[in-house]
Amino acid sequence: MAAQLIDFPSGRPGPGPVAILSAPTMPGSEMAARAPSRPFAQARREYTLWEVARLTGLAHVSPKVMISTLRKLAEQNGMPLPKTPRVHKGRIVTGPRAIGRRSRWDALRFDDWLDDWTPPGGGAIGRAIAAPAVPAVSRAMRDGMAARAAELATSGRKRA
């Protein structure tokens, strides 16, 4: 069935604006009339261990170090615990020890914590594992280093 077109009256000569009253039916169009099966926004509902490690700046370390560091963050900095239980030797583990390779965190709770968390050193999250700042060298130390460099340059290095 073709779409039915209706001309609107226009004050100008020539064809006027057109409205489409009904579109032709296409295969599967009855499915489009139903409510969507998932939310419109593709928001994440949960994070895996690897995503949490990336968000906290731990993506470059081994899984063992990653898990132990996340456990320390949960103990000391109040990081949310995973929502999935961890079963070890037939028992459910609770607290920070519940963090393991299959852990999954509620994304909203974790994002709220991450917004208030300051990484070690007070830097941005992307620089959480950056090298510590080099302390300023005093003028006396710089003068001493320059004098020693000049002495080595003039006398040369003695070989053993």
Tab-separated table of C-alpha atoms in Angstrom:
chain	number	residue	atom	x	y	z
A	1	MET	CA	0.000	0.000	0.000
A	2	ALA	CA	1.478	3.348	-1.017
A	3	ALA	CA	1.536	6.368	1.278
A	4	GLN	CA	-1.328	8.777	0.817
A	5	LEU	CA	-0.148	12.341	0.091
A	6	ILE	CA	-2.302	15.413	0.761
A	7	ASP	CA	-1.494	18.865	-0.624
A	8	PHE	CA	-1.759	21.776	1.777
A	9	PRO	CA	-3.137	25.048	0.430
A	10	SER	CA	-0.408	27.590	-0.198
A	11	GLY	CA	-0.504	31.276	-1.077
A	12	ARG	CA	2.183	30.760	-3.711
A	13	PRO	CA	1.630	29.358	-7.158
A	14	GLY	CA	2.863	25.844	-7.733
A	15	PRO	CA	2.742	22.732	-5.572
A	16	GLY	CA	2.279	23.304	-1.847
A	17	PRO	CA	3.657	21.443	1.180
A	18	VAL	CA	2.845	17.762	1.394
A	19	ALA	CA	1.924	15.592	4.400
A	20	ILE	CA	2.275	11.825	4.621
A	21	LEU	CA	-0.752	10.257	6.257
A	22	SER	CA	0.340	6.651	6.289
A	23	ALA	CA	3.645	5.035	5.481
A	24	PRO	CA	3.827	1.726	3.674
A	25	THR	CA	4.181	-1.256	5.950
A	26	MET	CA	7.560	-2.880	5.929
A	27	PRO	CA	8.523	-6.309	7.191
A	28	GLY	CA	8.924	-6.205	10.943
A	29	SER	CA	7.101	-2.867	11.345
A	30	GLU	CA	4.718	-4.469	13.838
A	31	MET	CA	7.790	-4.977	16.063
A	32	ALA	CA	8.626	-1.276	15.853
A	33	ALA	CA	5.245	-0.381	17.336
A	34	ARG	CA	6.090	-2.174	20.594
A	35	ALA	CA	7.861	-0.535	23.515
A	36	PRO	CA	11.667	-0.760	23.359
A	37	SER	CA	13.113	-3.758	25.151
A	38	ARG	CA	16.089	-1.794	26.561
A	39	PRO	CA	16.579	1.793	27.681
A	40	PHE	CA	17.324	4.438	25.072
A	41	ALA	CA	20.549	5.515	26.746
A	42	GLN	CA	23.278	2.916	26.491
A	43	ALA	CA	24.343	3.601	30.074
A	44	ARG	CA	26.466	1.007	31.813
A	45	ARG	CA	24.771	-0.604	34.753
A	46	GLU	CA	27.829	-2.404	36.123
A	47	TYR	CA	31.612	-2.450	35.824
A	48	THR	CA	33.887	-5.485	35.603
A	49	LEU	CA	37.210	-5.799	37.408
A	50	TRP	CA	39.071	-4.676	34.282
A	51	GLU	CA	36.912	-1.555	33.862
A	52	VAL	CA	37.356	-0.612	37.526
A	53	ALA	CA	41.113	-1.090	37.148
A	54	ARG	CA	41.131	1.192	34.095
A	55	LEU	CA	39.110	3.859	35.912
A	56	THR	CA	41.431	3.803	38.932
A	57	GLY	CA	44.639	3.806	36.888
A	58	LEU	CA	45.578	0.170	37.542
A	59	ALA	CA	45.162	-1.230	34.039
A	60	HIS	CA	48.903	-1.692	33.551
A	61	VAL	CA	49.533	-3.975	36.553
A	62	SER	CA	49.080	-7.734	36.895
A	63	PRO	CA	45.675	-9.075	38.006
A	64	LYS	CA	47.093	-10.133	41.389
A	65	VAL	CA	48.416	-6.629	42.123
A	66	MET	CA	45.209	-5.130	40.733
A	67	ILE	CA	42.999	-7.144	43.086
A	68	SER	CA	45.156	-6.481	46.156
A	69	THR	CA	45.242	-2.734	45.402
A	70	LEU	CA	41.468	-2.606	44.925
A	71	ARG	CA	41.035	-4.439	48.232
A	72	LYS	CA	43.195	-1.791	49.936
A	73	LEU	CA	41.125	0.971	48.300
A	74	ALA	CA	37.977	-0.673	49.660
A	75	GLU	CA	39.470	-0.968	53.162
A	76	GLN	CA	41.102	2.440	53.428
A	77	ASN	CA	39.261	4.767	51.040
A	78	GLY	CA	35.703	3.446	51.174
A	79	MET	CA	35.541	2.145	47.611
A	80	PRO	CA	32.212	0.376	47.072
A	81	LEU	CA	32.300	-3.391	47.312
A	82	PRO	CA	31.278	-5.539	44.349
A	83	LYS	CA	27.651	-6.543	44.087
A	84	THR	CA	28.509	-10.101	43.046
A	85	PRO	CA	29.310	-12.510	45.875
A	86	ARG	CA	32.635	-14.323	45.911
A	87	VAL	CA	32.573	-17.943	46.966
A	88	HIS	CA	35.853	-19.361	48.257
A	89	LYS	CA	36.070	-22.973	49.431
A	90	GLY	CA	32.292	-23.214	49.615
A	91	ARG	CA	31.821	-20.083	51.741
A	92	ILE	CA	30.663	-16.625	50.742
A	93	VAL	CA	33.402	-14.061	51.292
A	94	THR	CA	32.349	-10.590	52.445
A	95	GLY	CA	34.101	-7.258	52.808
A	96	PRO	CA	37.115	-6.218	50.732
A	97	ARG	CA	38.164	-9.870	50.377
A	98	ALA	CA	35.105	-10.299	48.129
A	99	ILE	CA	36.970	-8.534	45.313
A	100	GLY	CA	38.137	-11.073	42.751
A	101	ARG	CA	38.490	-11.648	39.015
A	102	ARG	CA	34.748	-12.102	38.474
A	103	SER	CA	33.664	-9.123	40.581
A	104	ARG	CA	31.123	-6.664	39.203
A	105	TRP	CA	30.358	-3.248	40.675
A	106	ASP	CA	27.216	-1.169	40.492
A	107	ALA	CA	28.240	1.562	38.026
A	108	LEU	CA	26.281	4.390	39.693
A	109	ARG	CA	27.685	3.740	43.168
A	110	PHE	CA	31.206	3.341	41.811
A	111	ASP	CA	30.966	6.543	39.739
A	112	ASP	CA	29.743	8.454	42.812
A	113	TRP	CA	32.727	7.209	44.798
A	114	LEU	CA	35.100	7.937	41.933
A	115	ASP	CA	33.887	11.546	41.715
A	116	ASP	CA	34.939	12.157	45.332
A	117	TRP	CA	38.122	10.041	45.326
A	118	THR	CA	41.505	11.724	45.130
A	119	PRO	CA	44.258	9.401	43.894
A	120	PRO	CA	47.569	9.137	45.770
A	121	GLY	CA	49.568	12.330	45.358
A	122	GLY	CA	46.444	14.417	44.782
A	123	GLY	CA	46.720	14.246	40.988
A	124	ALA	CA	44.073	13.574	38.396
A	125	ILE	CA	42.798	10.027	37.987
A	126	GLY	CA	44.711	9.564	34.736
A	127	ARG	CA	47.924	10.389	36.579
A	128	ALA	CA	47.216	8.275	39.673
A	129	ILE	CA	50.265	6.103	39.165
A	130	ALA	CA	52.551	8.870	37.908
A	131	ALA	CA	56.107	9.288	39.168
A	132	PRO	CA	56.448	11.408	42.300
A	133	ALA	CA	57.409	15.036	41.818
A	134	VAL	CA	61.129	15.776	41.962
A	135	PRO	CA	61.901	17.883	45.029
A	136	ALA	CA	63.511	21.258	44.460
A	137	VAL	CA	67.307	21.309	44.797
A	138	SER	CA	68.833	24.000	46.983
A	139	ARG	CA	71.185	26.602	45.523
A	140	ALA	CA	74.107	25.276	47.604
A	141	MET	CA	73.619	21.768	46.280
A	142	ARG	CA	73.433	23.036	42.677
A	143	ASP	CA	76.684	24.988	43.151
A	144	GLY	CA	78.383	21.929	44.624
A	145	MET	CA	77.229	19.747	41.720
A	146	ALA	CA	78.438	22.328	39.172
A	147	ALA	CA	81.873	22.540	40.864
A	148	ARG	CA	82.206	18.752	40.878
A	149	ALA	CA	81.193	18.527	37.214
A	150	ALA	CA	83.782	21.185	36.289
A	151	GLU	CA	86.461	19.319	38.266
A	152	LEU	CA	85.640	16.038	36.527
A	153	ALA	CA	85.661	17.772	33.134
A	154	THR	CA	89.103	19.289	33.648
A	155	SER	CA	90.874	16.417	35.396
A	156	GLY	CA	89.172	13.594	33.549
A	157	ARG	CA	88.026	10.336	35.034
A	158	LYS	CA	90.701	7.993	36.281
A	159	ARG	CA	90.343	4.413	35.187
A	160	ALA	CA	90.984	1.599	37.606
